[in-house]
XYZ file of C-alpha atoms in Angstrom:
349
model
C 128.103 110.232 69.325
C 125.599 111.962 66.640
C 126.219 115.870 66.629
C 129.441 115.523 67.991
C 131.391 115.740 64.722
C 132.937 118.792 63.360
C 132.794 117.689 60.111
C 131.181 116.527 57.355
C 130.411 112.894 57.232
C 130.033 109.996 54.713
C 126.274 108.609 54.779
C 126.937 105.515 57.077
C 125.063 102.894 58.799
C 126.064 102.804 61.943
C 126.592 106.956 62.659
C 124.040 109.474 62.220
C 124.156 111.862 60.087
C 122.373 114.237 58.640
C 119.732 114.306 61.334
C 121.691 113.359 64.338
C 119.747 114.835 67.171
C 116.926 112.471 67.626
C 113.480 114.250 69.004
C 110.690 111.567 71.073
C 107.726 113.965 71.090
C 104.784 113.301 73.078
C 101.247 114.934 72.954
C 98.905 115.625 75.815
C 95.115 115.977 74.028
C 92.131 116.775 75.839
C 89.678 118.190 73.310
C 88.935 115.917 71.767
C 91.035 113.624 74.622
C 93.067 110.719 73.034
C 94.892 108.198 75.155
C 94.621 106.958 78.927
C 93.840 109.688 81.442
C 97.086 109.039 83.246
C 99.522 109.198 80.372
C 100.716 111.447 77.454
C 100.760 110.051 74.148
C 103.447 109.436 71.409
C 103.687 112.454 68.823
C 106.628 110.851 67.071
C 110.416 109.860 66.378
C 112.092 113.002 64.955
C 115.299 113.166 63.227
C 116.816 116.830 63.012
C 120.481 118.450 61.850
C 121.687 119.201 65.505
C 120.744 122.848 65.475
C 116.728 122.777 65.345
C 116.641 122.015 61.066
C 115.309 119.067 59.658
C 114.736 117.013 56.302
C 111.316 115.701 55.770
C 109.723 112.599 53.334
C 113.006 111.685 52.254
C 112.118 108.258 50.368
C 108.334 108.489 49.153
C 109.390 104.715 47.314
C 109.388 103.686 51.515
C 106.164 105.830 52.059
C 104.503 102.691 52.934
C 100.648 102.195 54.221
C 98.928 100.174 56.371
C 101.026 100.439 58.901
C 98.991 98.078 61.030
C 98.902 95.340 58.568
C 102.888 95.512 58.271
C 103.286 95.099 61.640
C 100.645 92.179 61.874
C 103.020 90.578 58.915
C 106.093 90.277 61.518
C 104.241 89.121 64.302
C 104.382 92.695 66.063
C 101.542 92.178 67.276
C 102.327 93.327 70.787
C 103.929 96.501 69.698
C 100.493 97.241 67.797
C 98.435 96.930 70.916
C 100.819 99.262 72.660
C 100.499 101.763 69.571
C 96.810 101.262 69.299
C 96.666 102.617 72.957
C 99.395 105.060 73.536
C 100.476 106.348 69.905
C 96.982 108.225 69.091
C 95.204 110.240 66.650
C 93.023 113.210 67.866
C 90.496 112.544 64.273
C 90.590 109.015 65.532
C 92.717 107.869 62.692
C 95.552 106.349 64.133
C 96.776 104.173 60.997
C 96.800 107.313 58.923
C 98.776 109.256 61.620
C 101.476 106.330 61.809
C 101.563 106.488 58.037
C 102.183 110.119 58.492
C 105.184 110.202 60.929
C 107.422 107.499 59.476
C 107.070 108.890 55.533
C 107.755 112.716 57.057
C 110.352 111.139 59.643
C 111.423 107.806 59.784
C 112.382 107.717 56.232
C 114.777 110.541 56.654
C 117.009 108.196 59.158
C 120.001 107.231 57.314
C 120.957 104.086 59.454
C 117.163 102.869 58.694
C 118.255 103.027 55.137
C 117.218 98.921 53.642
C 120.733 99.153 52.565
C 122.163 98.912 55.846
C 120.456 95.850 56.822
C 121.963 92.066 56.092
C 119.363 89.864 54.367
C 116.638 92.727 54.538
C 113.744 91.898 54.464
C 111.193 94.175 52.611
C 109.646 96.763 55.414
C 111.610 95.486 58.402
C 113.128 98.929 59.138
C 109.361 100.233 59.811
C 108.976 98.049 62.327
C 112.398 98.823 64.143
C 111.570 102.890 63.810
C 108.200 101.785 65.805
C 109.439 99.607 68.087
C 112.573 102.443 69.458
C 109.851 105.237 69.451
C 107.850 102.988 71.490
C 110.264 101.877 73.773
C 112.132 105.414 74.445
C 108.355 106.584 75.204
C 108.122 103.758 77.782
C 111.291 105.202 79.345
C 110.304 108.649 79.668
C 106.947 108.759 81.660
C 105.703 112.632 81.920
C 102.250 111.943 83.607
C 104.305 109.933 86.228
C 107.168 112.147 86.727
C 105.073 115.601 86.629
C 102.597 113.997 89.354
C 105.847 113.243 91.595
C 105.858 116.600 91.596
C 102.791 117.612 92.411
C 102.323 118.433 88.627
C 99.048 117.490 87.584
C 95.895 118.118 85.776
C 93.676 120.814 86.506
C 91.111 123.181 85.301
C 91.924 125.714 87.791
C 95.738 125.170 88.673
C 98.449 126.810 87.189
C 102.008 126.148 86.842
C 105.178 127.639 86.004
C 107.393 126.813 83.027
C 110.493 126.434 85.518
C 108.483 124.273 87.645
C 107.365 121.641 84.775
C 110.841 121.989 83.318
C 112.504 121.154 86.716
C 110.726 118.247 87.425
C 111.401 116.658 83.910
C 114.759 117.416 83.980
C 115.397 116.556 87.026
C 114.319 112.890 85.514
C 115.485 113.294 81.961
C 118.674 114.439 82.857
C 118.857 117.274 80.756
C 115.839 120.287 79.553
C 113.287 119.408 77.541
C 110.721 121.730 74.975
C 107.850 122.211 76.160
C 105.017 123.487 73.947
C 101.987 125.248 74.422
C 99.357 126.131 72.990
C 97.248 129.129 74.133
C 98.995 129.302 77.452
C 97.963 125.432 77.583
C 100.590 122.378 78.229
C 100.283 120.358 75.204
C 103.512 118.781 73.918
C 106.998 117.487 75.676
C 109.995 117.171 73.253
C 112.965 114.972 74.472
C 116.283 115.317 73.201
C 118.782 112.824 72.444
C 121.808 111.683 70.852
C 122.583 108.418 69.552
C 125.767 106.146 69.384
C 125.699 103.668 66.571
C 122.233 102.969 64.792
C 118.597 104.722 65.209
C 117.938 100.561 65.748
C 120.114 99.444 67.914
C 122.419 102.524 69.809
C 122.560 103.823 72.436
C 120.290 107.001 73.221
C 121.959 109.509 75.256
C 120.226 112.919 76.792
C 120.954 115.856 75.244
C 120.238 119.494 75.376
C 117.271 121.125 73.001
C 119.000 122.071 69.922
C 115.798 124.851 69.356
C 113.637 126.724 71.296
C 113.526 125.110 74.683
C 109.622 126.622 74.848
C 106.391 127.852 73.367
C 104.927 127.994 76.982
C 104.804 131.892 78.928
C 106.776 132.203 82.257
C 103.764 131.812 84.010
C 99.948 130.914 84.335
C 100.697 127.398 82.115
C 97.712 125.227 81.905
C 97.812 121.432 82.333
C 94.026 120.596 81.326
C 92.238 117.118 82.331
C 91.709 115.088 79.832
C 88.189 114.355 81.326
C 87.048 117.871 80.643
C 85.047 117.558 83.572
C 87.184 120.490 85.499
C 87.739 117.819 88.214
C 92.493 117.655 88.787
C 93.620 114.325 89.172
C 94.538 113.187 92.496
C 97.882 111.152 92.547
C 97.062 108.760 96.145
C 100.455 107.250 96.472
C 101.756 104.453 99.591
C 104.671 106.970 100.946
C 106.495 109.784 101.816
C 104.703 111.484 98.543
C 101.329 110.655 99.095
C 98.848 113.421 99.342
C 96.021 111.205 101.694
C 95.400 112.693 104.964
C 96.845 110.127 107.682
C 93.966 107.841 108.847
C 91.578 108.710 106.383
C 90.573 105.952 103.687
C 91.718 106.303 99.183
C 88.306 108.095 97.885
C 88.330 108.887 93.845
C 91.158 107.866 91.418
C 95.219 107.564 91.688
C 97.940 105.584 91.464
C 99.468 103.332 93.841
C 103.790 103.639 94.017
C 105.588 101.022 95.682
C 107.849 101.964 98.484
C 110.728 99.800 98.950
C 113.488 100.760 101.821
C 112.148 104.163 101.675
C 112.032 105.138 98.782
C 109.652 105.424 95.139
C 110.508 102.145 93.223
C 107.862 101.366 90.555
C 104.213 101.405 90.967
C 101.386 98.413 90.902
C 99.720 98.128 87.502
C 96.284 97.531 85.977
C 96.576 94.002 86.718
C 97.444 94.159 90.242
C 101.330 93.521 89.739
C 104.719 95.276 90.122
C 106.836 96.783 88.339
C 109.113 99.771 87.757
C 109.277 101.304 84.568
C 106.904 102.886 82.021
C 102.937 103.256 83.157
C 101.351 103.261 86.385
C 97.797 102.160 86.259
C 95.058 104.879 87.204
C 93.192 102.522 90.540
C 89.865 104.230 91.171
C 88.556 103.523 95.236
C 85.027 103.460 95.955
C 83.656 103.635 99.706
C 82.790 100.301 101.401
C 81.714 100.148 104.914
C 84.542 101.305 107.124
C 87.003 101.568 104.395
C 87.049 100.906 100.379
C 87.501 99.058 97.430
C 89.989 99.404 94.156
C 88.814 98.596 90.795
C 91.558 99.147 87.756
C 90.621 98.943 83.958
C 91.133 95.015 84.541
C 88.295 95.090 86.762
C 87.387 94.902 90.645
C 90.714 93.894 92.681
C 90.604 91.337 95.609
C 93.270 89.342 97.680
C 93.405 86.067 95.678
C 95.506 83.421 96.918
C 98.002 85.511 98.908
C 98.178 88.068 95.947
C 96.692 91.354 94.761
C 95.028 90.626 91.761
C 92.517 92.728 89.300
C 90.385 91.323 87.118
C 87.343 90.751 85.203
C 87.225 87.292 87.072
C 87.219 89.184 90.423
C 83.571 88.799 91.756
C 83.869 90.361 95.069
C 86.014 92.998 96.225
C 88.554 93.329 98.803
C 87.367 96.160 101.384
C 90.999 97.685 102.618
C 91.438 100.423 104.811
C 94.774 103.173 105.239
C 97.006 104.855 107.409
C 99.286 107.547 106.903
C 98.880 107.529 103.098
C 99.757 103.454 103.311
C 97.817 100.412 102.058
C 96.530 98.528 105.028
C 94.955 95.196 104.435
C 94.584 92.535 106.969
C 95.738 95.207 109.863
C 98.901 95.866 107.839
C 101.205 98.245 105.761
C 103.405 95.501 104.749
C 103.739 93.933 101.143
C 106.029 91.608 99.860
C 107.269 89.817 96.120
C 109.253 87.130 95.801
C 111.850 89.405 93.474
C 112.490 92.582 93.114
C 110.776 93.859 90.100
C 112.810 95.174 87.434
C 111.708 97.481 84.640
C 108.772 95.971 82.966
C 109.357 92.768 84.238
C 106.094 92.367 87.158
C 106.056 90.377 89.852
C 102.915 89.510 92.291
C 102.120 91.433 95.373
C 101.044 89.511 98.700
């Protein structure tokens, strides 16, 4: 495990070192705003010495551009979309940013080194520093967890550091940096270190080798990233929803699936399940005695038996609630057919 040694240790490809304490970094932007309302975004994939030091551009002959092209070139063309979305630039330049964080970082990984790879083919280690930033970001879901509890944006709300560190540790499994910026929440830091390869180890929670926060004691700021002074409301199905029993969904939340009493996964912009990564942001609009839910796919209905959202949806499906639950047709009760399982969905009826 990286950090672990007590010595020295030859430049290898399958241990790291230098830079064994691996940093995910995410950014929450809200002026200008960047990303989805419901999510932070993806600062970076930061290798540092294991006590808060770090090289930086360590092989400007791998200082490559056009990031997006590369990607395009090895058929990563999902892992682009997901980048394009979640990995964002506050000037709008995304590309450029990209470019930026794997010359100052990614390059200074020693198991990303071309030399460690068997028939290596030119560039290939850019796309596996993208695609493990990506998918440790998927894993570690801040909006999501910091909602759960009761953590969420506001222009008038305050929060303490203790309370934003509990509830991501409490996830995370061990304490995270949190920076701020003015007394504002604007950056999460997640520590970890690795056995075997940046590309294909395993990524174990570990403690902040630095600072474990830029943020005061008190009075922290966790700003909309509408700007329009309006917090988020998180309207959940369960124990941890915050609807009044008997009263209808009004204005925008999520929707978490509550299986055998307890939180497991959330329904996503399509209408689906699933129980990993990012819940979709469902916005209900008042219809006659109760309302309708619209995601980014578009207006969501009852389609065959299933809960589906889309641009193809024409008309609506008016549901009503109780007690913080879904009701449609009279009832609380959904089923699948399987039990979803990390990103893998599965329909709702």
């Amino acid at each position: 495990l990286s950090c672990q040694n007590t010595t020295a240790v030859a430049d290898s490809c399958c241990f790291n070192y230098p830079g064994g304490s691996m940093l995910q970094t995410q950014f929450w932007d809200t002026a200008p705003a960047t990303g989805p309302s419901d999510s932070w975004t993806i600062h970076g994939l930061w290798p540092d010495h294991c006590d808060g030091t770090y090289d930086a551009n360590c092989d400007t002959s791998r200082a490559y551009t056009g990031i997006n092209t590369i990607l395009q070139s090895f058929g990563a063309t999902t892992l682009l979309s997901y980048m394009s979305t979640y990995w964002k630039d506050y000037q709008g330049d995304d590309n450029t940013f990209w470019e930026h964080e794997w010359g100052k970082h990614g390059t200074c990984i020693n198991t990303l080194k071309p030399s460690c790879y068997s028939g290596y083919q030119s560039k290939q280690e850019l796309v596996d520093y993208f695609q493990r930033t990506v998918d440790l970001f998927k894993a570690l879901p801040s909006y999501q967890w910091l909602a759960a509890a009761g953590i969420t944006p506001s222009s008038t709300a305050t929060y303490t550091s203790a309370q934003i560190q509990s509830a991501l540790q409490s996830r995370h499994g061990r304490p995270v940096h949190l920076g701020c910026k003015s007394g504002v929440l604007n950056e999460i830091w997640y520590y970890y270190n690795v056995q075997g390869s940046v590309q294909s180890g395993s990524f174990v929670a570990a403690n902040p080798d630095g600072s474990s926060s830029t943020c005061p004691a008190t009075g922290v700021k966790y700003l909309p990233k509408s700007g329009s002074g309006t917090s988020t409301t998180t309207t959940t199905a369960g124990p941890t929803g915050t609807v009044t029993p008997g009263t209808g969904f009004s204005g925008t939340g999520f929707l978490n699936v509550i299986r055998s009493g307890a939180t497991n996964g959330c329904v996503i912009s399509a209408g689906t399940w699933y129980t990993t990564g990012t819940c979709a942001t469902f916005t209900a609009t008042a219809s006659g005695s109760g309302f309708t839910l619209s995601s980014s796919k578009g207006k969501c209905a009852i389609v065959s038996g299933a809960l589906s959202c889309a641009s193809t949806v024409t008309t609506a499906t008016v549901f009503t609630a109780s007690g913080g639950n879904l009701v449609n047709g009279g009832g609380t009760t959904f089923y699948a057919s399987a039990v979803a399982s990390g990103s893998t969905q599965q329909p709702i009826y």
